[in-house]
PDB file of C-alpha atoms in Angstrom:
ATOM      1  CA  UNK A   1      19.842  13.982  69.325  1.00  0.00           C
ATOM      2  CA  UNK A   2      21.908  11.446  67.619  1.00  0.00           C
ATOM      3  CA  UNK A   3      21.568   7.604  69.359  1.00  0.00           C
ATOM      4  CA  UNK A   4      24.974   8.868  70.735  1.00  0.00           C
ATOM      5  CA  UNK A   5      23.630  11.874  72.428  1.00  0.00           C
ATOM      6  CA  UNK A   6      20.267  10.403  73.669  1.00  0.00           C
ATOM      7  CA  UNK A   7      21.984   7.630  75.171  1.00  0.00           C
ATOM      8  CA  UNK A   8      24.219   9.929  76.922  1.00  0.00           C
ATOM      9  CA  UNK A   9      21.140  12.067  78.079  1.00  0.00           C
ATOM     10  CA  UNK A  10      19.418   8.608  79.370  1.00  0.00           C
ATOM     11  CA  UNK A  11      22.308   8.114  81.318  1.00  0.00           C
ATOM     12  CA  UNK A  12      22.670  11.272  83.143  1.00  0.00           C
ATOM     13  CA  UNK A  13      19.086  11.370  83.963  1.00  0.00           C
ATOM     14  CA  UNK A  14      19.242   7.937  85.661  1.00  0.00           C
ATOM     15  CA  UNK A  15      22.507   8.872  87.443  1.00  0.00           C
ATOM     16  CA  UNK A  16      20.641  12.016  88.506  1.00  0.00           C
ATOM     17  CA  UNK A  17      17.772  10.126  89.828  1.00  0.00           C
ATOM     18  CA  UNK A  18      20.074   7.690  91.554  1.00  0.00           C
ATOM     19  CA  UNK A  19      21.696  10.722  93.592  1.00  0.00           C
ATOM     20  CA  UNK A  20      18.395  12.040  94.118  1.00  0.00           C
ATOM     21  CA  UNK A  21      17.594   8.935  96.549  1.00  0.00           C
ATOM     22  CA  UNK A  22      17.679   9.898 100.265  1.00  0.00           C
ATOM     23  CA  UNK A  23      16.557   6.236 101.564  1.00  0.00           C
ATOM     24  CA  UNK A  24      18.032   3.324  99.783  1.00  0.00           C
ATOM     25  CA  UNK A  25      15.966  -0.013 100.070  1.00  0.00           C
ATOM     26  CA  UNK A  26      17.446  -2.852 101.906  1.00  0.00           C
ATOM     27  CA  UNK A  27      18.994  -5.349 100.254  1.00  0.00           C
ATOM     28  CA  UNK A  28      19.896  -2.952  96.908  1.00  0.00           C
ATOM     29  CA  UNK A  29      23.422  -2.607  97.172  1.00  0.00           C
ATOM     30  CA  UNK A  30      25.583  -4.169  96.359  1.00  0.00           C
ATOM     31  CA  UNK A  31      24.906  -4.859  92.897  1.00  0.00           C
ATOM     32  CA  UNK A  32      26.457  -6.216  89.837  1.00  0.00           C
ATOM     33  CA  UNK A  33      27.457  -3.782  87.282  1.00  0.00           C
ATOM     34  CA  UNK A  34      30.074  -3.850  84.202  1.00  0.00           C
ATOM     35  CA  UNK A  35      32.136  -1.625  83.252  1.00  0.00           C
ATOM     36  CA  UNK A  36      33.819  -1.117  79.531  1.00  0.00           C
ATOM     37  CA  UNK A  37      37.704  -1.193  80.449  1.00  0.00           C
ATOM     38  CA  UNK A  38      40.879  -2.035  78.288  1.00  0.00           C
ATOM     39  CA  UNK A  39      41.870  -5.749  78.809  1.00  0.00           C
ATOM     40  CA  UNK A  40      45.334  -7.059  78.914  1.00  0.00           C
ATOM     41  CA  UNK A  41      45.411  -7.427  74.951  1.00  0.00           C
ATOM     42  CA  UNK A  42      44.703  -3.635  74.175  1.00  0.00           C
ATOM     43  CA  UNK A  43      40.640  -4.192  73.449  1.00  0.00           C
ATOM     44  CA  UNK A  44      37.814  -3.034  75.034  1.00  0.00           C
ATOM     45  CA  UNK A  45      35.890  -5.627  77.235  1.00  0.00           C
ATOM     46  CA  UNK A  46      33.022  -5.637  79.789  1.00  0.00           C
ATOM     47  CA  UNK A  47      34.283  -6.253  83.478  1.00  0.00           C
ATOM     48  CA  UNK A  48      32.203  -7.290  86.075  1.00  0.00           C
ATOM     49  CA  UNK A  49      32.336  -5.301  89.287  1.00  0.00           C
ATOM     50  CA  UNK A  50      29.660  -4.822  92.388  1.00  0.00           C
ATOM     51  CA  UNK A  51      28.725  -1.692  92.980  1.00  0.00           C
ATOM     52  CA  UNK A  52      28.984  -1.389  96.965  1.00  0.00           C
ATOM     53  CA  UNK A  53      28.243   2.360  97.544  1.00  0.00           C
ATOM     54  CA  UNK A  54      27.837   5.702  95.769  1.00  0.00           C
ATOM     55  CA  UNK A  55      27.485   9.274  96.971  1.00  0.00           C
ATOM     56  CA  UNK A  56      25.655  12.183  95.996  1.00  0.00           C
ATOM     57  CA  UNK A  57      28.266  13.577  93.452  1.00  0.00           C
ATOM     58  CA  UNK A  58      28.136  10.588  91.361  1.00  0.00           C
ATOM     59  CA  UNK A  59      31.194   8.974  92.640  1.00  0.00           C
ATOM     60  CA  UNK A  60      30.943   5.341  93.814  1.00  0.00           C
ATOM     61  CA  UNK A  61      32.719   2.292  95.020  1.00  0.00           C
ATOM     62  CA  UNK A  62      33.704  -0.572  92.496  1.00  0.00           C
ATOM     63  CA  UNK A  63      34.594  -3.717  94.126  1.00  0.00           C
ATOM     64  CA  UNK A  64      35.927  -7.223  92.142  1.00  0.00           C
ATOM     65  CA  UNK A  65      33.726  -9.826  92.749  1.00  0.00           C
ATOM     66  CA  UNK A  66      36.596 -11.700  94.461  1.00  0.00           C
ATOM     67  CA  UNK A  67      37.232  -8.712  96.594  1.00  0.00           C
ATOM     68  CA  UNK A  68      40.842  -8.539  95.077  1.00  0.00           C
ATOM     69  CA  UNK A  69      40.073  -5.085  93.780  1.00  0.00           C
ATOM     70  CA  UNK A  70      38.109  -2.129  95.408  1.00  0.00           C
ATOM     71  CA  UNK A  71      38.149   1.534  93.949  1.00  0.00           C
ATOM     72  CA  UNK A  72      36.597   4.082  95.642  1.00  0.00           C
ATOM     73  CA  UNK A  73      37.390   6.845  93.062  1.00  0.00           C
ATOM     74  CA  UNK A  74      35.118   5.344  90.167  1.00  0.00           C
ATOM     75  CA  UNK A  75      31.660   7.097  88.801  1.00  0.00           C
ATOM     76  CA  UNK A  76      28.393   5.942  87.948  1.00  0.00           C
ATOM     77  CA  UNK A  77      28.666   7.544  84.684  1.00  0.00           C
ATOM     78  CA  UNK A  78      31.519   4.606  84.101  1.00  0.00           C
ATOM     79  CA  UNK A  79      28.661   1.808  84.189  1.00  0.00           C
ATOM     80  CA  UNK A  80      27.351   0.539  81.234  1.00  0.00           C
ATOM     81  CA  UNK A  81      23.961   1.978  80.065  1.00  0.00           C
ATOM     82  CA  UNK A  82      22.150  -1.384  80.343  1.00  0.00           C
ATOM     83  CA  UNK A  83      23.203  -2.031  83.935  1.00  0.00           C
ATOM     84  CA  UNK A  84      22.327   1.638  84.982  1.00  0.00           C
ATOM     85  CA  UNK A  85      18.821   0.693  83.616  1.00  0.00           C
ATOM     86  CA  UNK A  86      18.883  -2.831  85.703  1.00  0.00           C
ATOM     87  CA  UNK A  87      20.363  -0.839  88.898  1.00  0.00           C
ATOM     88  CA  UNK A  88      17.440   1.727  88.648  1.00  0.00           C
ATOM     89  CA  UNK A  89      14.325  -1.012  88.122  1.00  0.00           C
ATOM     90  CA  UNK A  90      15.740  -2.993  90.816  1.00  0.00           C
ATOM     91  CA  UNK A  91      15.545   0.306  93.221  1.00  0.00           C
ATOM     92  CA  UNK A  92      11.807   0.518  91.966  1.00  0.00           C
ATOM     93  CA  UNK A  93      11.166  -2.914  92.484  1.00  0.00           C
ATOM     94  CA  UNK A  94      12.433  -2.913  96.078  1.00  0.00           C
ATOM     95  CA  UNK A  95      10.854   0.406  97.033  1.00  0.00           C
ATOM     96  CA  UNK A  96       7.505  -0.738  96.167  1.00  0.00           C
ATOM     97  CA  UNK A  97       7.806  -3.886  97.920  1.00  0.00           C
ATOM     98  CA  UNK A  98       9.157  -1.988 101.095  1.00  0.00           C
ATOM     99  CA  UNK A  99       6.674   0.891 100.677  1.00  0.00           C
ATOM    100  CA  UNK A 100       9.107   4.021 100.445  1.00  0.00           C
ATOM    101  CA  UNK A 101       8.486   5.321  97.028  1.00  0.00           C
ATOM    102  CA  UNK A 102       5.903   7.732  97.619  1.00  0.00           C
ATOM    103  CA  UNK A 103       8.280   9.464 100.456  1.00  0.00           C
ATOM    104  CA  UNK A 104      11.214   9.618  97.863  1.00  0.00           C
ATOM    105  CA  UNK A 105       8.247  10.826  95.293  1.00  0.00           C
ATOM    106  CA  UNK A 106       7.081  13.770  97.498  1.00  0.00           C
ATOM    107  CA  UNK A 107      10.707  14.724  98.448  1.00  0.00           C
ATOM    108  CA  UNK A 108      11.769  14.926  94.897  1.00  0.00           C
ATOM    109  CA  UNK A 109       8.479  17.261  93.978  1.00  0.00           C
ATOM    110  CA  UNK A 110       9.071  19.233  97.043  1.00  0.00           C
ATOM    111  CA  UNK A 111      12.407  19.997  96.065  1.00  0.00           C
ATOM    112  CA  UNK A 112      11.529  20.799  92.563  1.00  0.00           C
ATOM    113  CA  UNK A 113       8.433  22.568  92.609  1.00  0.00           C
ATOM    114  CA  UNK A 114       6.698  25.508  94.935  1.00  0.00           C
ATOM    115  CA  UNK A 115       3.429  23.567  95.455  1.00  0.00           C
ATOM    116  CA  UNK A 116       2.104  22.482  98.558  1.00  0.00           C
ATOM    117  CA  UNK A 117       2.239  19.234  99.951  1.00  0.00           C
ATOM    118  CA  UNK A 118      -1.105  18.341 100.295  1.00  0.00           C
ATOM    119  CA  UNK A 119      -1.250  18.911  96.052  1.00  0.00           C
ATOM    120  CA  UNK A 120       2.016  17.005  95.618  1.00  0.00           C
ATOM    121  CA  UNK A 121       0.572  13.756  97.806  1.00  0.00           C
ATOM    122  CA  UNK A 122      -2.403  13.915  95.358  1.00  0.00           C
ATOM    123  CA  UNK A 123      -0.170  13.733  92.321  1.00  0.00           C
ATOM    124  CA  UNK A 124       1.638  10.953  93.789  1.00  0.00           C
ATOM    125  CA  UNK A 125      -1.443   9.116  94.808  1.00  0.00           C
ATOM    126  CA  UNK A 126      -2.487   9.416  91.377  1.00  0.00           C
ATOM    127  CA  UNK A 127      -0.206   9.930  88.708  1.00  0.00           C
ATOM    128  CA  UNK A 128       3.212   9.229  89.773  1.00  0.00           C
ATOM    129  CA  UNK A 129       4.813   6.377  87.688  1.00  0.00           C
ATOM    130  CA  UNK A 130       7.534   4.245  89.079  1.00  0.00           C
ATOM    131  CA  UNK A 131       9.369   3.402  86.233  1.00  0.00           C
ATOM    132  CA  UNK A 132       9.571   6.972  85.107  1.00  0.00           C
ATOM    133  CA  UNK A 133      13.291   8.587  85.915  1.00  0.00           C
ATOM    134  CA  UNK A 134      12.600  11.743  88.106  1.00  0.00           C
ATOM    135  CA  UNK A 135      12.966  14.540  85.791  1.00  0.00           C
ATOM    136  CA  UNK A 136       9.854  12.878  83.678  1.00  0.00           C
ATOM    137  CA  UNK A 137       7.456  12.542  86.458  1.00  0.00           C
ATOM    138  CA  UNK A 138       8.733  16.592  87.552  1.00  0.00           C
ATOM    139  CA  UNK A 139       7.490  17.372  83.964  1.00  0.00           C
ATOM    140  CA  UNK A 140       4.164  15.483  84.290  1.00  0.00           C
ATOM    141  CA  UNK A 141       3.613  17.110  87.967  1.00  0.00           C
ATOM    142  CA  UNK A 142       4.197  20.278  86.264  1.00  0.00           C
ATOM    143  CA  UNK A 143       1.710  19.719  83.384  1.00  0.00           C
ATOM    144  CA  UNK A 144      -0.888  18.614  86.025  1.00  0.00           C
ATOM    145  CA  UNK A 145      -0.469  21.797  88.216  1.00  0.00           C
ATOM    146  CA  UNK A 146      -1.653  24.001  84.970  1.00  0.00           C
ATOM    147  CA  UNK A 147      -4.574  21.482  84.265  1.00  0.00           C
ATOM    148  CA  UNK A 148      -7.117  24.207  85.439  1.00  0.00           C
ATOM    149  CA  UNK A 149      -5.519  26.991  83.876  1.00  0.00           C
ATOM    150  CA  UNK A 150      -5.580  25.290  80.434  1.00  0.00           C
ATOM    151  CA  UNK A 151      -9.294  23.717  80.406  1.00  0.00           C
ATOM    152  CA  UNK A 152     -10.378  20.488  80.221  1.00  0.00           C
ATOM    153  CA  UNK A 153      -7.653  17.288  79.200  1.00  0.00           C
ATOM    154  CA  UNK A 154      -8.785  15.934  75.681  1.00  0.00           C
ATOM    155  CA  UNK A 155      -7.714  12.612  74.203  1.00  0.00           C
ATOM    156  CA  UNK A 156      -5.617  13.086  70.924  1.00  0.00           C
ATOM    157  CA  UNK A 157      -3.934  10.337  68.643  1.00  0.00           C
ATOM    158  CA  UNK A 158      -0.617  10.647  68.291  1.00  0.00           C
ATOM    159  CA  UNK A 159       1.133   9.095  65.178  1.00  0.00           C
ATOM    160  CA  UNK A 160       4.802   8.254  64.111  1.00  0.00           C
ATOM    161  CA  UNK A 161       6.799   6.299  61.910  1.00  0.00           C
ATOM    162  CA  UNK A 162       8.178   3.110  63.021  1.00  0.00           C
ATOM    163  CA  UNK A 163      11.515   4.582  61.388  1.00  0.00           C
ATOM    164  CA  UNK A 164      11.509   7.551  63.534  1.00  0.00           C
ATOM    165  CA  UNK A 165      10.821   6.667  67.114  1.00  0.00           C
ATOM    166  CA  UNK A 166      11.052   3.226  69.067  1.00  0.00           C
ATOM    167  CA  UNK A 167       7.371   1.778  69.718  1.00  0.00           C
ATOM    168  CA  UNK A 168       7.784   1.951  73.392  1.00  0.00           C
ATOM    169  CA  UNK A 169       8.744   5.707  73.859  1.00  0.00           C
ATOM    170  CA  UNK A 170       7.482   7.244  77.051  1.00  0.00           C
ATOM    171  CA  UNK A 171       4.521   9.416  76.747  1.00  0.00           C
ATOM    172  CA  UNK A 172       6.585  12.246  77.944  1.00  0.00           C
ATOM    173  CA  UNK A 173       9.454  11.804  75.263  1.00  0.00           C
ATOM    174  CA  UNK A 174       6.654  11.530  72.322  1.00  0.00           C
ATOM    175  CA  UNK A 175       5.062  14.631  73.533  1.00  0.00           C
ATOM    176  CA  UNK A 176       8.592  16.254  73.595  1.00  0.00           C
ATOM    177  CA  UNK A 177       9.237  15.038  70.130  1.00  0.00           C
ATOM    178  CA  UNK A 178       6.153  16.320  69.065  1.00  0.00           C
ATOM    179  CA  UNK A 179       6.336  19.918  70.529  1.00  0.00           C
ATOM    180  CA  UNK A 180       9.658  20.188  69.112  1.00  0.00           C
ATOM    181  CA  UNK A 181       9.237  19.391  65.472  1.00  0.00           C
ATOM    182  CA  UNK A 182      10.445  17.619  62.846  1.00  0.00           C
ATOM    183  CA  UNK A 183      13.287  15.427  63.765  1.00  0.00           C
ATOM    184  CA  UNK A 184      15.809  12.810  62.353  1.00  0.00           C
ATOM    185  CA  UNK A 185      15.513   8.876  63.208  1.00  0.00           C
ATOM    186  CA  UNK A 186      16.736   7.846  67.021  1.00  0.00           C
ATOM    187  CA  UNK A 187      16.499   4.034  65.572  1.00  0.00           C
ATOM    188  CA  UNK A 188      18.975   4.284  62.966  1.00  0.00           C
ATOM    189  CA  UNK A 189      21.628   7.050  62.725  1.00  0.00           C
ATOM    190  CA  UNK A 190      22.328   6.443  58.793  1.00  0.00           C
ATOM    191  CA  UNK A 191      18.648   7.540  58.185  1.00  0.00           C
ATOM    192  CA  UNK A 192      18.764  11.250  57.223  1.00  0.00           C
ATOM    193  CA  UNK A 193      14.984  11.533  57.178  1.00  0.00           C
ATOM    194  CA  UNK A 194      13.300  14.340  58.791  1.00  0.00           C
ATOM    195  CA  UNK A 195      10.298  12.751  60.813  1.00  0.00           C
ATOM    196  CA  UNK A 196       7.174  14.300  62.450  1.00  0.00           C
ATOM    197  CA  UNK A 197       5.140  13.257  65.117  1.00  0.00           C
ATOM    198  CA  UNK A 198       1.448  14.045  64.018  1.00  0.00           C
ATOM    199  CA  UNK A 199      -1.328  15.063  66.440  1.00  0.00           C
ATOM    200  CA  UNK A 200      -4.821  14.059  65.326  1.00  0.00           C
ATOM    201  CA  UNK A 201      -8.219  14.481  67.074  1.00  0.00           C
ATOM    202  CA  UNK A 202      -9.975  10.971  67.361  1.00  0.00           C
ATOM    203  CA  UNK A 203     -12.645  12.135  64.456  1.00  0.00           C
ATOM    204  CA  UNK A 204      -9.478  12.942  62.434  1.00  0.00           C
ATOM    205  CA  UNK A 205      -7.959   9.299  62.876  1.00  0.00           C
ATOM    206  CA  UNK A 206     -11.170   7.634  62.296  1.00  0.00           C
ATOM    207  CA  UNK A 207     -11.774   9.681  58.988  1.00  0.00           C
ATOM    208  CA  UNK A 208      -8.382   8.578  57.979  1.00  0.00           C
ATOM    209  CA  UNK A 209      -8.737   4.653  58.977  1.00  0.00           C
ATOM    210  CA  UNK A 210     -12.120   4.671  57.015  1.00  0.00           C
ATOM    211  CA  UNK A 211     -10.744   6.526  54.104  1.00  0.00           C
ATOM    212  CA  UNK A 212      -7.901   3.963  53.911  1.00  0.00           C
ATOM    213  CA  UNK A 213      -5.102   6.519  54.470  1.00  0.00           C
ATOM    214  CA  UNK A 214      -3.613   5.304  57.714  1.00  0.00           C
ATOM    215  CA  UNK A 215      -0.401   3.144  57.183  1.00  0.00           C
ATOM    216  CA  UNK A 216      -0.811   0.584  59.732  1.00  0.00           C
ATOM    217  CA  UNK A 217       2.195  -1.087  58.415  1.00  0.00           C
ATOM    218  CA  UNK A 218       4.605   1.598  59.256  1.00  0.00           C
ATOM    219  CA  UNK A 219       3.028   3.807  61.636  1.00  0.00           C
ATOM    220  CA  UNK A 220       2.416   3.654  65.175  1.00  0.00           C
ATOM    221  CA  UNK A 221      -0.402   5.439  67.138  1.00  0.00           C
ATOM    222  CA  UNK A 222      -0.936   5.684  70.623  1.00  0.00           C
ATOM    223  CA  UNK A 223      -3.669   8.093  72.672  1.00  0.00           C
ATOM    224  CA  UNK A 224      -2.696  10.509  75.146  1.00  0.00           C
ATOM    225  CA  UNK A 225      -5.033  12.705  77.350  1.00  0.00           C
ATOM    226  CA  UNK A 226      -3.189  16.188  77.251  1.00  0.00           C
ATOM    227  CA  UNK A 227      -4.746  19.758  77.765  1.00  0.00           C
ATOM    228  CA  UNK A 228      -4.473  22.165  75.162  1.00  0.00           C
TER     229      UNK A 228
END
């Protein structure tokens, strides 16, 4: 996907996660957000609003900081991606502080799987990652469910070029890119090179390093435990 497509996908994933929230923590809304709009001079600019409310379909209420404007027919998709991320991170912080995150996690997995509640609560206690979006946690739960069928988990080294993917890409996203095969850079839209994420056993990585064949100036490496 192009960077623009990835940004749209991330934006929609955040919005989907926000719309799944059934219990909003105290002190979360209203929250400052910025929306790109056309200014009086005809140029695009970022306008500050307070997000005071939103609904399950993604529509929301934006209010000017001086309360001179209050619009109830706006949409979360209009909010700048950086502020959607900020809004989500603030929700995570407050849900942890107010100890509501576990109920949210259990509710999401109950709605998106046929697993029994005991299994879900076991996963939530040991593996749920609050900073991940709901879809990523759902995929992680699906992988965890099949662990017994597939065998014992094993650590692998995943290697990718710094020109291909960001260093801080999540494990879930990195594994998805690896499974999908060669793809273009997500950090440089003008780079037409087809890159690939490699998976090595620990012995294979050690051999490559000992033979001075590991490109430590351009390649990232991460160890992930997965089930074949």
